[in-house]
Coordinates of C-alpha atoms in Angstrom, one line a residue:
Chain A
X365 CA -3.4 -7.0 -2.3
X366 CA -0.7 -8.6 -0.4
X367 CA 1.8 -6.0 1.3
X368 CA 4.2 -6.2 3.7
X369 CA 5.9 -2.9 5.1
X370 CA 8.8 -3.2 7.3
X371 CA 10.3 -0.9 10.0
X372 CA 12.7 0.0 12.2
X373 CA 16.0 -0.2 10.6
X374 CA 18.7 2.4 11.0
X375 CA 22.1 3.3 12.3
X376 CA 23.4 1.3 15.3
X377 CA 26.7 0.9 16.9
X378 CA 28.5 -2.3 17.2
X379 CA 27.7 -4.7 20.0
X380 CA 24.0 -2.4 19.7
X381 CA 20.1 -3.7 19.3
X382 CA 17.6 -3.1 16.8
X383 CA 14.1 -4.4 16.6
X384 CA 12.8 -4.7 13.2
X385 CA 8.8 -4.9 12.8
X386 CA 6.8 -6.1 9.4
X387 CA 3.6 -4.8 9.2
X388 CA 1.0 -7.4 6.9
X389 CA -2.0 -7.4 5.1
X390 CA -4.1 -9.0 1.7
X391 CA -3.6 -12.7 3.3
X392 CA -4.6 -14.6 6.0
X393 CA -1.2 -14.0 8.3
X394 CA -1.6 -16.6 10.6
X395 CA -1.6 -19.2 7.8
X396 CA 2.1 -18.4 6.5
X397 CA 5.1 -19.3 7.0
X398 CA 7.2 -16.0 7.3
X399 CA 10.9 -15.1 6.5
X400 CA 13.5 -12.2 7.3
X401 CA 16.3 -12.0 4.1
X402 CA 19.1 -9.8 3.9
X403 CA 20.8 -8.1 1.2
X404 CA 23.8 -6.2 1.5
X405 CA 23.4 -3.1 -0.9
X406 CA 24.6 -4.1 -4.3
X407 CA 25.4 -7.6 -3.1
X408 CA 23.5 -11.0 -2.8
X409 CA 20.6 -12.3 -1.2
X410 CA 20.9 -14.2 2.6
X411 CA 18.2 -16.2 4.1
X412 CA 18.2 -15.1 8.0
X413 CA 15.3 -16.7 9.7
X414 CA 11.9 -18.5 9.1
X415 CA 9.1 -18.8 11.7
X416 CA 6.1 -21.1 11.6
X417 CA 2.9 -19.6 11.2
X418 CA 1.6 -20.5 14.5
X419 CA 5.5 -19.3 16.1
X420 CA 5.9 -22.4 16.9
X421 CA 9.0 -23.4 15.5
X422 CA 11.7 -20.9 14.3
X423 CA 14.8 -21.3 12.0
X424 CA 18.1 -19.2 11.8
X425 CA 21.2 -19.1 9.2
X426 CA 24.4 -20.1 11.6
X427 CA 25.9 -16.8 11.4
X428 CA 22.8 -15.0 13.8
X429 CA 21.8 -17.9 15.7
X430 CA 21.9 -16.8 19.5
X431 CA 22.0 -13.0 18.8
X432 CA 18.7 -12.8 16.3
X433 CA 15.1 -13.8 17.8
X434 CA 12.3 -13.9 14.8
X435 CA 8.6 -14.0 16.3
X436 CA 5.1 -12.7 15.1
X437 CA 1.9 -11.8 16.2
X438 CA -1.3 -12.8 14.5
X439 CA -3.5 -10.9 16.2
X440 CA -1.7 -8.0 15.0
X441 CA -0.7 -9.2 11.6
X442 CA 2.9 -8.5 12.6
X443 CA 6.4 -9.9 12.1
X444 CA 9.6 -9.2 14.2
X445 CA 13.2 -9.4 14.1
X446 CA 14.8 -8.9 17.2
X447 CA 18.6 -8.1 16.7
X448 CA 21.4 -8.1 19.6
X449 CA 25.0 -7.9 19.8
X450 CA 25.5 -6.2 15.8
X451 CA 28.2 -6.7 14.2
X452 CA 29.3 -4.8 11.2
X453 CA 28.9 -7.5 8.8
X454 CA 25.4 -7.6 10.0
X455 CA 25.1 -4.0 7.9
X456 CA 21.9 -4.8 4.9
X457 CA 18.9 -4.1 4.0
X458 CA 16.2 -6.3 5.7
X459 CA 13.7 -7.9 3.7
X460 CA 10.5 -9.3 5.0
X461 CA 8.6 -12.3 3.0
X462 CA 6.1 -14.7 2.7
X463 CA 7.2 -18.5 2.6
X464 CA 5.5 -21.1 0.6
X465 CA 6.1 -24.9 0.0
X466 CA 8.6 -24.6 2.9
X467 CA 10.9 -22.3 1.5
X468 CA 10.9 -20.2 -1.4
X469 CA 9.3 -16.2 -1.2
X470 CA 6.4 -15.1 -2.7
X471 CA 5.7 -11.9 -1.8
X472 CA 8.4 -9.3 -0.3
X473 CA 8.2 -6.2 1.5
X474 CA 10.5 -2.9 0.2
X475 CA 13.1 -3.5 3.1
X476 CA 15.0 -1.6 5.5
X477 CA 18.0 -0.4 5.6
X478 CA 20.1 -1.4 9.2
X479 CA 23.7 0.1 9.4
X480 CA 25.9 -0.9 12.1
X481 CA 28.8 1.2 12.7
X482 CA 30.5 3.3 15.0
Chain B
X834 CA 25.1 -26.1 2.9
X835 CA 24.1 -26.4 -1.0
X836 CA 26.4 -23.4 -2.6
X837 CA 24.6 -22.6 -5.6
X838 CA 26.9 -21.2 -8.7
X839 CA 25.5 -19.0 -11.6
X840 CA 26.8 -18.1 -14.8
X841 CA 27.4 -16.3 -16.6
X842 CA 28.1 -13.1 -14.0
X843 CA 27.1 -10.4 -16.9
X844 CA 25.0 -11.6 -20.2
X845 CA 24.7 -8.5 -22.9
X846 CA 22.0 -8.8 -25.1
X847 CA 19.2 -6.4 -27.3
X848 CA 15.8 -6.7 -26.9
X849 CA 14.1 -9.3 -28.6
X850 CA 16.8 -11.4 -28.0
X851 CA 17.0 -14.5 -25.9
X852 CA 18.4 -15.3 -22.6
X853 CA 19.6 -18.0 -21.2
X854 CA 20.8 -18.5 -16.8
X855 CA 22.3 -21.0 -15.7
X856 CA 22.6 -22.1 -12.0
X857 CA 24.3 -24.8 -10.8
X858 CA 24.3 -26.3 -7.2
X859 CA 26.6 -28.3 -5.2
X860 CA 24.9 -31.3 -4.6
X861 CA 21.4 -32.2 -5.8
X862 CA 18.6 -30.0 -5.2
X863 CA 16.1 -32.7 -4.1
X864 CA 11.6 -32.0 -5.2
X865 CA 13.1 -29.4 -7.5
X866 CA 12.6 -27.1 -4.7
X867 CA 14.7 -24.3 -6.9
X868 CA 13.5 -20.7 -7.3
X869 CA 14.2 -17.6 -9.7
X870 CA 13.8 -14.2 -8.7
X871 CA 14.4 -11.0 -10.7
X872 CA 15.5 -7.7 -8.9
X873 CA 16.0 -4.2 -10.3
X874 CA 17.7 -1.7 -8.6
X875 CA 16.4 -0.4 -5.7
X876 CA 13.5 -2.9 -5.6
X877 CA 12.8 -5.6 -3.3
X878 CA 13.3 -9.4 -5.5
X879 CA 10.1 -10.8 -7.4
X880 CA 9.4 -14.1 -8.0
X881 CA 9.2 -15.5 -11.2
X882 CA 10.1 -19.5 -11.0
X883 CA 9.3 -22.0 -8.2
X884 CA 9.7 -25.7 -8.0
X885 CA 12.2 -25.3 -11.0
X886 CA 9.4 -24.8 -13.7
X887 CA 6.1 -23.3 -12.2
X888 CA 5.8 -19.5 -13.1
X889 CA 4.5 -17.6 -10.5
X890 CA 1.5 -15.9 -10.1
X891 CA 1.1 -12.8 -13.3
X892 CA 4.8 -13.7 -15.0
X893 CA 4.6 -13.9 -18.1
X894 CA 4.9 -16.9 -20.2
X895 CA 8.6 -15.7 -21.8
X896 CA 10.0 -16.6 -18.8
X897 CA 10.5 -20.2 -18.2
X898 CA 12.4 -22.8 -15.9
X899 CA 13.7 -26.3 -16.5
X900 CA 16.4 -28.5 -14.7
X901 CA 16.9 -30.9 -12.2
X902 CA 19.4 -32.3 -9.9
X903 CA 22.5 -29.9 -9.7
X904 CA 21.7 -28.0 -12.8
X905 CA 18.9 -25.4 -13.3
X906 CA 18.1 -22.5 -16.5
X907 CA 16.0 -20.0 -16.6
X908 CA 14.9 -19.0 -20.1
X909 CA 13.7 -15.5 -21.1
X910 CA 12.2 -15.7 -24.7
X911 CA 12.0 -12.3 -26.4
X912 CA 13.5 -9.8 -23.7
X913 CA 11.5 -6.9 -23.0
X914 CA 13.1 -3.9 -22.1
X915 CA 11.5 -4.6 -18.5
X916 CA 13.7 -7.6 -18.3
X917 CA 17.0 -6.5 -18.1
X918 CA 17.7 -6.8 -14.1
X919 CA 19.8 -9.2 -11.8
X920 CA 18.5 -12.8 -11.8
X921 CA 18.9 -14.7 -8.9
X922 CA 18.2 -18.5 -8.1
X923 CA 17.9 -20.1 -4.6
X924 CA 17.5 -23.4 -3.3
X925 CA 15.2 -24.6 -0.5
X926 CA 15.8 -28.5 -0.5
X927 CA 18.5 -27.9 2.4
X928 CA 18.1 -24.9 4.3
X929 CA 17.6 -21.9 1.7
X930 CA 20.9 -20.1 -0.1
X931 CA 20.9 -17.8 -2.5
X932 CA 23.5 -17.9 -5.9
X933 CA 25.6 -14.5 -6.4
X934 CA 23.2 -13.4 -9.4
X935 CA 23.6 -12.7 -13.2
X936 CA 22.7 -9.2 -14.1
X937 CA 21.1 -9.0 -17.7
X938 CA 22.2 -5.4 -19.3
X939 CA 21.3 -4.2 -22.5
X940 CA 23.8 -4.6 -25.5

């Protein structure tokens, strides 16, 4: 059974940093692109970042470029999102998701809430 | 960026009825790279349809997708109680964007 479990969310002040983790199991992690997708509670979904199977290529939504870094450790079967210079508008539930055929998401974690507030 | 518009915003129906949800793109979605997701309160989205019309693993046959270019449709025939939820479309032909969602609620 495919499982994705996020951790690392919490309350952080504007300008602060946070690192999210996603532990994967039940599939061959190193064979799939992985993604982060966020959602303001009660609102719509926004793709944040993608990373290639071997970690060599990453893509980001414009609003987080230069502030967020997606990475992965295939040996630890884990995905990460380093978030720096956080802003109030980054407040959201962050989901880890497995990407297929370039860009639809067939499995999602339960999400971790990031709140940016003073 | 491809902007997706979904209509209606809310659809009020009774169990057993059929639902037709629309997703319109601001420019053509190439290769039918259009997916549909279902989301229930407090849960992560669940993939229903990818490639505009292919059902994901384990998705019941009452869910079907159609369309091409800029106009796509998700049809749910004979609504079951567990189908009342929010539905999002997503394109992946030019970066990745989601529609604002259609809420299907019980009439």
